[in-house]
Tab-separated table of C-alpha atoms in Angstrom:
chain	number	residue	atom	x	y	z
A	13	UNK	CA	4.272	234.133	-17.865
A	14	UNK	CA	2.189	235.680	-20.848
A	15	UNK	CA	1.366	239.421	-20.415
A	16	UNK	CA	-2.453	239.010	-21.136
A	17	UNK	CA	-3.825	235.575	-20.603
A	18	UNK	CA	-7.099	233.776	-21.387
A	19	UNK	CA	-8.476	230.371	-21.342
A	20	UNK	CA	-8.137	229.206	-24.792
A	21	UNK	CA	-11.454	227.261	-24.684
A	22	UNK	CA	-13.456	226.541	-26.781
A	23	UNK	CA	-16.481	227.295	-24.200
A	24	UNK	CA	-19.457	225.544	-26.047
A	25	UNK	CA	-22.683	226.892	-25.205
A	26	UNK	CA	-26.165	226.599	-26.344
A	27	UNK	CA	-28.252	229.139	-27.991
A	28	UNK	CA	-29.571	231.565	-25.449
A	29	UNK	CA	-26.794	231.159	-22.781
A	30	UNK	CA	-24.997	233.798	-20.927
A	31	UNK	CA	-21.530	233.178	-21.150
A	32	UNK	CA	-18.647	235.160	-19.351
A	33	UNK	CA	-14.821	235.124	-20.212
A	34	UNK	CA	-11.970	236.639	-18.097
A	35	UNK	CA	-8.409	237.595	-19.090
A	36	UNK	CA	-5.785	238.713	-16.658
A	37	UNK	CA	-2.889	241.348	-17.342
A	38	UNK	CA	0.648	241.678	-15.790
A	39	UNK	CA	1.624	245.082	-16.778
A	40	UNK	CA	-0.298	247.174	-13.771
A	41	UNK	CA	0.791	250.379	-15.765
A	42	UNK	CA	-1.758	249.196	-18.619
A	43	UNK	CA	-4.011	251.996	-19.637
A	44	UNK	CA	-6.483	251.241	-21.828
A	45	UNK	CA	-8.121	247.857	-22.736
A	46	UNK	CA	-10.083	246.174	-25.148
A	47	UNK	CA	-12.258	243.093	-26.428
A	48	UNK	CA	-11.786	242.581	-30.064
A	49	UNK	CA	-13.685	239.822	-32.067
A	50	UNK	CA	-12.018	237.449	-34.513
A	51	UNK	CA	-13.534	234.880	-36.884
A	52	UNK	CA	-11.615	231.846	-38.367
A	53	UNK	CA	-8.455	233.416	-39.916
A	54	UNK	CA	-9.787	236.607	-40.380
A	55	UNK	CA	-8.753	240.209	-39.130
A	56	UNK	CA	-10.003	241.110	-35.885
A	57	UNK	CA	-12.492	243.856	-35.517
A	58	UNK	CA	-13.056	246.011	-32.276
A	59	UNK	CA	-16.016	244.781	-30.052
A	60	UNK	CA	-15.649	247.237	-27.372
A	61	UNK	CA	-13.425	249.107	-25.296
A	62	UNK	CA	-13.535	248.318	-21.458
A	63	UNK	CA	-13.418	251.236	-18.743
A	64	UNK	CA	-13.170	251.056	-14.958
A	65	UNK	CA	-16.858	251.875	-14.850
A	66	UNK	CA	-18.046	249.239	-16.767
A	67	UNK	CA	-19.738	249.523	-20.246
A	68	UNK	CA	-22.419	247.675	-21.923
A	69	UNK	CA	-23.271	247.389	-25.501
A	70	UNK	CA	-26.602	245.414	-26.305
A	71	UNK	CA	-26.002	241.913	-25.159
A	72	UNK	CA	-22.001	242.467	-24.276
A	73	UNK	CA	-21.142	243.755	-20.760
A	74	UNK	CA	-17.510	244.571	-20.176
A	75	UNK	CA	-15.576	245.327	-17.025
A	76	UNK	CA	-12.349	246.182	-15.862
A	77	UNK	CA	-10.955	245.439	-12.192
A	78	UNK	CA	-7.573	247.627	-11.645
A	79	UNK	CA	-6.923	246.094	-8.282
A	80	UNK	CA	-6.673	242.304	-9.453
A	81	UNK	CA	-5.845	243.249	-12.983
A	82	UNK	CA	-8.629	241.535	-14.572
A	83	UNK	CA	-10.883	242.229	-17.710
A	84	UNK	CA	-14.183	240.378	-18.097
A	85	UNK	CA	-16.607	239.950	-20.906
A	86	UNK	CA	-20.263	238.852	-20.474
A	87	UNK	CA	-22.563	238.034	-23.688
A	88	UNK	CA	-26.067	237.314	-22.859
A	89	UNK	CA	-28.656	235.610	-24.976
A	90	UNK	CA	-25.928	234.039	-26.932
A	91	UNK	CA	-26.479	233.903	-30.600
A	92	UNK	CA	-25.156	231.189	-33.534
A	93	UNK	CA	-23.226	234.274	-35.037
A	94	UNK	CA	-21.284	234.992	-31.571
A	95	UNK	CA	-19.111	231.864	-32.570
A	96	UNK	CA	-15.666	233.404	-33.022
A	97	UNK	CA	-12.526	233.912	-31.079
A	98	UNK	CA	-12.448	236.906	-28.601
A	99	UNK	CA	-9.234	238.541	-27.872
A	100	UNK	CA	-8.283	240.574	-24.466
A	101	UNK	CA	-5.984	243.364	-25.524
A	102	UNK	CA	-4.384	245.635	-22.939
A	103	UNK	CA	-2.616	249.136	-24.044
A	104	UNK	CA	0.302	251.020	-22.538
A	105	UNK	CA	1.116	254.380	-23.522
A	106	UNK	CA	4.854	253.913	-23.471
A	107	UNK	CA	7.251	255.296	-26.257
A	108	UNK	CA	6.014	252.293	-28.508
A	109	UNK	CA	2.302	252.960	-27.622
A	110	UNK	CA	2.076	249.107	-27.984
A	111	UNK	CA	-0.899	246.822	-27.579
A	112	UNK	CA	-0.534	243.518	-26.132
A	113	UNK	CA	-2.975	241.025	-27.223
A	114	UNK	CA	-4.138	237.776	-25.358
A	115	UNK	CA	-4.261	234.306	-27.187
A	116	UNK	CA	-7.902	234.779	-27.568
A	117	UNK	CA	-10.844	232.574	-26.056
A	118	UNK	CA	-13.109	230.671	-28.747
A	119	UNK	CA	-16.576	230.676	-28.207
A	120	UNK	CA	-19.044	228.070	-30.051
A	121	UNK	CA	-22.554	228.518	-29.852
A	122	UNK	CA	-24.626	225.628	-30.744
A	123	UNK	CA	-28.243	225.244	-31.855
B	24	UNK	CA	-14.539	253.397	-47.616
B	25	UNK	CA	-11.880	253.679	-45.015
B	26	UNK	CA	-9.883	250.403	-45.121
B	27	UNK	CA	-6.453	248.957	-44.572
B	28	UNK	CA	-5.403	247.215	-47.565
B	29	UNK	CA	-2.853	244.029	-47.638
B	30	UNK	CA	-1.496	242.016	-50.476
B	31	UNK	CA	-1.189	239.199	-51.040
B	32	UNK	CA	-3.951	237.430	-49.181
B	33	UNK	CA	-2.062	234.019	-49.582
B	34	UNK	CA	1.702	233.566	-50.513
B	35	UNK	CA	3.820	230.439	-50.575
B	36	UNK	CA	7.337	230.809	-51.059
B	37	UNK	CA	10.816	229.044	-50.508
B	38	UNK	CA	13.567	229.535	-47.933
B	39	UNK	CA	15.551	232.558	-48.972
B	40	UNK	CA	13.470	234.034	-51.576
B	41	UNK	CA	13.264	237.692	-50.730
B	42	UNK	CA	9.489	239.016	-50.666
B	43	UNK	CA	7.270	241.876	-49.648
B	44	UNK	CA	3.950	242.289	-48.205
B	45	UNK	CA	2.235	245.453	-49.212
B	46	UNK	CA	0.112	247.563	-46.581
B	47	UNK	CA	-1.925	250.600	-47.473
B	48	UNK	CA	-4.616	252.759	-45.583
B	49	UNK	CA	-6.828	255.314	-46.921
B	50	UNK	CA	-7.449	257.034	-43.343
B	51	UNK	CA	-4.546	259.422	-43.547
B	52	UNK	CA	-3.493	257.523	-40.161
B	53	UNK	CA	-0.310	258.327	-38.966
B	54	UNK	CA	0.457	255.106	-36.927
B	55	UNK	CA	0.732	251.829	-38.871
B	56	UNK	CA	1.991	248.588	-37.452
B	57	UNK	CA	2.476	244.769	-38.424
B	58	UNK	CA	1.798	241.856	-36.410
B	59	UNK	CA	2.103	238.186	-36.815
B	60	UNK	CA	-0.878	235.513	-35.445
B	61	UNK	CA	0.489	232.002	-34.568
B	62	UNK	CA	-1.568	229.659	-32.614
B	63	UNK	CA	-1.930	230.056	-29.004
B	64	UNK	CA	0.512	232.749	-29.058
B	65	UNK	CA	-2.079	235.638	-29.868
B	66	UNK	CA	-0.901	238.698	-32.187
B	67	UNK	CA	2.681	239.761	-31.306
B	68	UNK	CA	3.861	243.027	-32.688
B	69	UNK	CA	6.541	243.199	-35.434
B	70	UNK	CA	7.386	246.836	-35.991
B	71	UNK	CA	5.358	250.002	-35.814
B	72	UNK	CA	5.643	253.353	-37.215
B	73	UNK	CA	4.506	256.700	-35.573
B	74	UNK	CA	4.923	258.946	-38.631
B	75	UNK	CA	6.544	258.984	-42.302
B	76	UNK	CA	10.229	257.732	-41.883
B	77	UNK	CA	9.551	256.974	-38.115
B	78	UNK	CA	9.821	253.198	-37.489
B	79	UNK	CA	10.789	251.044	-34.506
B	80	UNK	CA	10.725	247.546	-33.418
B	81	UNK	CA	8.127	245.681	-31.875
B	82	UNK	CA	8.040	242.155	-29.886
B	83	UNK	CA	9.447	239.956	-32.716
B	84	UNK	CA	11.522	242.145	-35.369
B	85	UNK	CA	14.070	239.504	-36.081
B	86	UNK	CA	14.075	238.478	-39.546
B	87	UNK	CA	12.092	241.621	-40.977
B	88	UNK	CA	12.274	245.190	-42.500
B	89	UNK	CA	9.784	247.625	-43.034
B	90	UNK	CA	9.925	251.450	-44.636
B	91	UNK	CA	7.629	253.996	-44.111
B	92	UNK	CA	8.308	256.545	-47.243
B	93	UNK	CA	4.788	257.786	-47.519
B	94	UNK	CA	2.227	258.062	-44.837
B	95	UNK	CA	-0.448	255.682	-46.218
B	96	UNK	CA	1.995	252.587	-47.188
B	97	UNK	CA	3.873	250.627	-44.675
B	98	UNK	CA	5.583	247.198	-46.594
B	99	UNK	CA	6.794	244.659	-44.389
B	100	UNK	CA	10.004	242.951	-46.233
B	101	UNK	CA	11.321	239.568	-45.696
B	102	UNK	CA	14.735	239.514	-46.939
B	103	UNK	CA	15.313	235.718	-46.438
B	104	UNK	CA	12.457	233.999	-45.288
B	105	UNK	CA	12.690	230.903	-43.060
B	106	UNK	CA	10.132	228.393	-42.293
B	107	UNK	CA	9.635	229.702	-38.819
B	108	UNK	CA	8.074	232.751	-40.587
B	109	UNK	CA	5.292	230.678	-41.712
B	110	UNK	CA	2.341	232.573	-40.112
B	111	UNK	CA	-0.515	234.708	-40.592
B	112	UNK	CA	0.434	238.315	-40.999
B	113	UNK	CA	-1.960	241.317	-40.152
B	114	UNK	CA	-1.032	245.028	-40.939
B	115	UNK	CA	-3.034	247.766	-38.830
B	116	UNK	CA	-3.048	251.394	-38.323
B	117	UNK	CA	-4.864	253.917	-36.045
B	118	UNK	CA	-5.190	257.441	-36.694
B	119	UNK	CA	-2.447	258.703	-33.709
B	120	UNK	CA	-0.251	257.307	-31.068
B	121	UNK	CA	-2.350	256.571	-28.154
B	122	UNK	CA	-3.170	253.246	-27.423
B	123	UNK	CA	-7.026	254.010	-26.741
B	124	UNK	CA	-7.815	254.696	-30.211
B	125	UNK	CA	-9.280	251.977	-32.747
B	126	UNK	CA	-7.198	249.888	-34.352
B	127	UNK	CA	-7.931	248.916	-38.030
B	128	UNK	CA	-6.766	245.859	-39.434
B	129	UNK	CA	-6.034	244.390	-43.047
B	130	UNK	CA	-7.697	241.114	-43.904
B	131	UNK	CA	-4.445	239.464	-43.689
B	132	UNK	CA	-1.716	237.557	-45.345
B	133	UNK	CA	-1.196	233.725	-44.854
B	134	UNK	CA	2.526	233.006	-45.443
B	135	UNK	CA	4.024	229.595	-45.714
B	136	UNK	CA	7.725	229.254	-46.230
B	137	UNK	CA	8.726	225.911	-47.435
């Protein structure tokens, strides 16, 4: 079982739609969580951190459910430029301070 | 401009021919790391370094070496590349050890081993 699991998609949605991604993590001791965005064959870029209280940045809302060990990302009013792969990431502050990446969920927003 | 610089961007080589992928950051970051990305598997950590002369294995270190002689540089060395090391590689850095700090990535190196 992968430590961080995501539905690979693709999610094909029309412009203006609301789309939600979920991600589950297996390490209950994980302490930090993120969503990264990756365009095709380019470097991942931090989209937002995820907090237990939930956080919002414009059209993007991220939530963390520690009891069920899942993280969600909601994108409202989708734009063509939102087309990308979204990576879910869980961090654990052990000796290695490692981040574990999910395989990514591909989003395609169509006109 | 704050950045992580990797070179080369693309590399095609043959089995067994030693190669080095360079990585340099200009942000005075203590923590640096190498990842490989393969379809469906996400990014997997190869090696990381908490500071100069301090390196350790990640999830998939076999077949790779690293060094951290200076704070800014963290080269990835493949002593005898094999076709299963064909992958997209990313170097990354962040200011400190805590995982809640932002990770900055280089632009990637697409390696093909024939």
